[in-house]
Short mmCIF file of N, CA and C in Angstrom, two decimals:
data_model
loop_
_atom_site.label_atom_id
_atom_site.label_comp_id
_atom_site.label_asym_id
_atom_site.label_seq_id
_atom_site.Cartn_x
_atom_site.Cartn_y
_atom_site.Cartn_z
N MET F 1 -31.96 -2.33 -9.78
CA MET F 1 -32.56 -2.65 -8.49
C MET F 1 -33.56 -1.55 -8.15
N LYS F 2 -34.73 -1.92 -7.69
CA LYS F 2 -35.77 -0.95 -7.35
C LYS F 2 -35.51 -0.36 -5.97
N THR F 3 -36.10 0.81 -5.71
CA THR F 3 -35.98 1.45 -4.41
C THR F 3 -36.53 0.55 -3.31
N VAL F 4 -37.62 -0.14 -3.59
CA VAL F 4 -38.21 -1.04 -2.60
C VAL F 4 -37.20 -2.11 -2.22
N GLY F 5 -36.49 -2.66 -3.19
CA GLY F 5 -35.48 -3.67 -2.92
C GLY F 5 -34.37 -3.12 -2.05
N ILE F 6 -33.94 -1.91 -2.33
CA ILE F 6 -32.88 -1.29 -1.54
C ILE F 6 -33.36 -1.04 -0.12
N GLU F 7 -34.59 -0.61 0.03
CA GLU F 7 -35.14 -0.38 1.37
C GLU F 7 -35.18 -1.68 2.17
N GLU F 8 -35.54 -2.77 1.50
CA GLU F 8 -35.57 -4.07 2.18
C GLU F 8 -34.16 -4.48 2.62
N ILE F 9 -33.20 -4.25 1.75
CA ILE F 9 -31.81 -4.57 2.09
C ILE F 9 -31.33 -3.72 3.26
N ALA F 10 -31.70 -2.45 3.26
CA ALA F 10 -31.32 -1.56 4.36
C ALA F 10 -31.90 -2.07 5.67
N THR F 11 -33.15 -2.49 5.63
CA THR F 11 -33.80 -3.04 6.83
C THR F 11 -33.10 -4.32 7.28
N LEU F 12 -32.80 -5.20 6.34
CA LEU F 12 -32.10 -6.44 6.67
C LEU F 12 -30.72 -6.16 7.28
N GLY F 13 -30.11 -5.07 6.84
CA GLY F 13 -28.80 -4.69 7.37
C GLY F 13 -28.87 -4.01 8.72
N GLY F 14 -30.07 -3.79 9.22
CA GLY F 14 -30.22 -3.18 10.54
C GLY F 14 -30.18 -1.67 10.52
N PHE F 15 -30.32 -1.07 9.36
CA PHE F 15 -30.31 0.39 9.26
C PHE F 15 -31.69 0.94 9.55
N LYS F 16 -31.74 2.10 10.19
CA LYS F 16 -33.01 2.70 10.58
C LYS F 16 -33.74 3.32 9.40
N SER F 17 -32.98 3.72 8.38
CA SER F 17 -33.61 4.35 7.22
C SER F 17 -32.78 4.07 5.97
N LEU F 18 -33.39 4.32 4.83
CA LEU F 18 -32.70 4.18 3.56
C LEU F 18 -31.54 5.18 3.51
N SER F 19 -31.76 6.38 4.02
CA SER F 19 -30.70 7.40 4.03
C SER F 19 -29.50 6.94 4.84
N GLU F 20 -29.75 6.33 6.00
CA GLU F 20 -28.65 5.85 6.84
C GLU F 20 -27.86 4.76 6.09
N PHE F 21 -28.58 3.88 5.40
CA PHE F 21 -27.93 2.83 4.63
C PHE F 21 -27.08 3.42 3.50
N ILE F 22 -27.62 4.39 2.80
CA ILE F 22 -26.90 5.01 1.68
C ILE F 22 -25.65 5.74 2.17
N VAL F 23 -25.78 6.48 3.26
CA VAL F 23 -24.62 7.18 3.82
C VAL F 23 -23.55 6.16 4.23
N HIS F 24 -23.97 5.07 4.84
CA HIS F 24 -23.03 4.02 5.25
C HIS F 24 -22.33 3.42 4.02
N ALA F 25 -23.11 3.08 3.00
CA ALA F 25 -22.54 2.46 1.80
C ALA F 25 -21.56 3.40 1.10
N VAL F 26 -21.92 4.67 1.00
CA VAL F 26 -21.04 5.65 0.35
C VAL F 26 -19.77 5.83 1.18
N SER F 27 -19.90 5.88 2.49
CA SER F 27 -18.73 6.03 3.36
C SER F 27 -17.79 4.85 3.22
N GLN F 28 -18.35 3.64 3.16
CA GLN F 28 -17.53 2.43 3.00
C GLN F 28 -16.76 2.48 1.67
N GLU F 29 -17.45 2.85 0.62
CA GLU F 29 -16.81 2.90 -0.70
C GLU F 29 -15.74 3.99 -0.73
N ALA F 30 -16.03 5.13 -0.12
CA ALA F 30 -15.04 6.22 -0.06
C ALA F 30 -13.79 5.76 0.69
N HIS F 31 -13.99 5.02 1.76
CA HIS F 31 -12.86 4.50 2.55
C HIS F 31 -12.02 3.54 1.70
N LYS F 32 -12.65 2.67 0.93
CA LYS F 32 -11.92 1.74 0.06
C LYS F 32 -11.10 2.49 -0.98
N ILE F 33 -11.70 3.51 -1.57
CA ILE F 33 -11.00 4.30 -2.59
C ILE F 33 -9.80 5.02 -1.97
N GLU F 34 -10.02 5.59 -0.79
CA GLU F 34 -8.93 6.29 -0.10
C GLU F 34 -7.78 5.34 0.23
N GLU F 35 -8.08 4.13 0.71
CA GLU F 35 -7.04 3.14 1.02
C GLU F 35 -6.27 2.74 -0.24
N LYS F 36 -7.00 2.50 -1.32
CA LYS F 36 -6.35 2.12 -2.58
C LYS F 36 -5.43 3.23 -3.06
N HIS F 37 -5.91 4.47 -2.98
CA HIS F 37 -5.11 5.62 -3.42
C HIS F 37 -3.86 5.75 -2.55
N SER F 38 -3.99 5.53 -1.25
CA SER F 38 -2.84 5.61 -0.35
C SER F 38 -1.81 4.54 -0.69
N ARG F 39 -2.27 3.33 -1.00
CA ARG F 39 -1.35 2.25 -1.38
C ARG F 39 -0.63 2.58 -2.67
N ILE F 40 -1.35 3.15 -3.62
CA ILE F 40 -0.74 3.52 -4.90
C ILE F 40 0.33 4.57 -4.67
N LEU F 41 0.01 5.59 -3.87
CA LEU F 41 1.00 6.63 -3.59
C LEU F 41 2.21 6.05 -2.88
N ALA F 42 1.98 5.17 -1.92
CA ALA F 42 3.10 4.56 -1.19
C ALA F 42 3.95 3.73 -2.13
N SER F 43 3.31 2.95 -3.00
CA SER F 43 4.08 2.11 -3.91
C SER F 43 4.85 2.96 -4.92
N GLU F 44 4.28 4.06 -5.37
CA GLU F 44 4.98 4.97 -6.28
C GLU F 44 6.19 5.58 -5.58
N LYS F 45 6.02 5.97 -4.32
CA LYS F 45 7.12 6.55 -3.55
C LYS F 45 8.21 5.51 -3.36
N ASP F 46 7.82 4.28 -2.99
CA ASP F 46 8.79 3.20 -2.80
C ASP F 46 9.54 2.89 -4.10
N LYS F 47 8.80 2.90 -5.21
CA LYS F 47 9.43 2.62 -6.51
C LYS F 47 10.48 3.69 -6.82
N LYS F 48 10.15 4.94 -6.56
CA LYS F 48 11.10 6.03 -6.81
C LYS F 48 12.34 5.87 -5.95
N ILE F 49 12.16 5.57 -4.67
CA ILE F 49 13.30 5.38 -3.77
C ILE F 49 14.17 4.22 -4.26
N PHE F 50 13.54 3.12 -4.64
CA PHE F 50 14.26 1.93 -5.10
C PHE F 50 15.09 2.25 -6.35
N PHE F 51 14.47 2.86 -7.35
CA PHE F 51 15.19 3.14 -8.59
C PHE F 51 16.24 4.23 -8.40
N ASP F 52 15.99 5.18 -7.53
CA ASP F 52 17.02 6.18 -7.22
C ASP F 52 18.24 5.50 -6.61
N ALA F 53 18.01 4.52 -5.73
CA ALA F 53 19.12 3.79 -5.11
C ALA F 53 19.88 2.97 -6.15
N LEU F 54 19.18 2.41 -7.13
CA LEU F 54 19.85 1.65 -8.19
C LEU F 54 20.66 2.55 -9.11
N MET F 55 20.08 3.66 -9.47
CA MET F 55 20.73 4.56 -10.42
C MET F 55 21.82 5.42 -9.77
N ASN F 56 21.68 5.69 -8.49
CA ASN F 56 22.64 6.53 -7.76
C ASN F 56 23.01 5.85 -6.45
N PRO F 57 23.70 4.72 -6.53
CA PRO F 57 23.99 3.98 -5.29
C PRO F 57 24.92 4.78 -4.38
N PRO F 58 24.72 4.66 -3.07
CA PRO F 58 25.62 5.35 -2.15
C PRO F 58 26.98 4.67 -2.15
N LYS F 59 28.01 5.42 -1.77
CA LYS F 59 29.35 4.84 -1.67
C LYS F 59 29.37 3.85 -0.52
N PRO F 60 30.17 2.78 -0.66
CA PRO F 60 30.24 1.80 0.43
C PRO F 60 30.81 2.42 1.70
N ASN F 61 30.19 2.12 2.82
CA ASN F 61 30.69 2.63 4.10
C ASN F 61 31.78 1.69 4.62
N PRO F 62 32.50 2.09 5.66
CA PRO F 62 33.60 1.26 6.17
C PRO F 62 33.17 -0.16 6.56
N ALA F 63 31.99 -0.32 7.14
CA ALA F 63 31.53 -1.65 7.53
C ALA F 63 31.34 -2.54 6.31
N LEU F 64 30.79 -2.00 5.23
CA LEU F 64 30.60 -2.78 4.01
C LEU F 64 31.95 -3.14 3.40
N LYS F 65 32.89 -2.21 3.42
CA LYS F 65 34.22 -2.49 2.89
C LYS F 65 34.90 -3.62 3.67
N ARG F 66 34.77 -3.59 5.00
CA ARG F 66 35.35 -4.66 5.83
C ARG F 66 34.68 -6.00 5.52
N ALA F 67 33.37 -5.99 5.38
CA ALA F 67 32.63 -7.23 5.09
C ALA F 67 33.05 -7.79 3.73
N PHE F 68 33.23 -6.93 2.75
CA PHE F 68 33.64 -7.36 1.42
C PHE F 68 35.04 -7.97 1.46
N LYS F 69 35.93 -7.32 2.19
CA LYS F 69 37.30 -7.82 2.33
C LYS F 69 37.30 -9.18 3.04
N LYS F 70 36.51 -9.29 4.10
CA LYS F 70 36.41 -10.55 4.85
C LYS F 70 35.85 -11.66 3.95
N TYR F 71 34.84 -11.34 3.16
CA TYR F 71 34.25 -12.32 2.24
C TYR F 71 35.29 -12.77 1.21
N ASN F 72 36.00 -11.82 0.62
CA ASN F 72 37.01 -12.17 -0.39
C ASN F 72 38.12 -13.04 0.20
N ASN F 73 38.51 -12.75 1.43
CA ASN F 73 39.53 -13.56 2.09
C ASN F 73 39.03 -14.98 2.35
N ALA F 74 37.76 -15.11 2.71
CA ALA F 74 37.18 -16.42 3.02
C ALA F 74 36.93 -17.23 1.75
N VAL F 75 36.42 -16.59 0.72
CA VAL F 75 36.03 -17.28 -0.50
C VAL F 75 37.17 -17.30 -1.50
N GLY F 76 37.93 -16.24 -1.50
CA GLY F 76 39.01 -16.11 -2.47
C GLY F 76 38.50 -15.52 -3.77
N THR F 77 39.36 -14.84 -4.45
CA THR F 77 38.99 -14.23 -5.73
C THR F 77 39.77 -14.91 -6.83
N LYS F 78 39.18 -14.96 -7.99
CA LYS F 78 39.84 -15.61 -9.13
C LYS F 78 40.30 -14.58 -10.12
#
């Protein structure tokens, strides 16, 4: 794409100058990259928490024990 083409696009976009358009475009792209990186970090953290819970499950608390007993009484065990 030629500089003239970019200048025309900047004007069509309502930007006062090519520099303003470029700064805007770079800022938008930086924001997208930052959001993607944040999602990746969050998903990695969530994955670690999930697998830690699978590999090292907490001991059942009293409420869970009562619920399990109630379920077994209702359904019966074989």
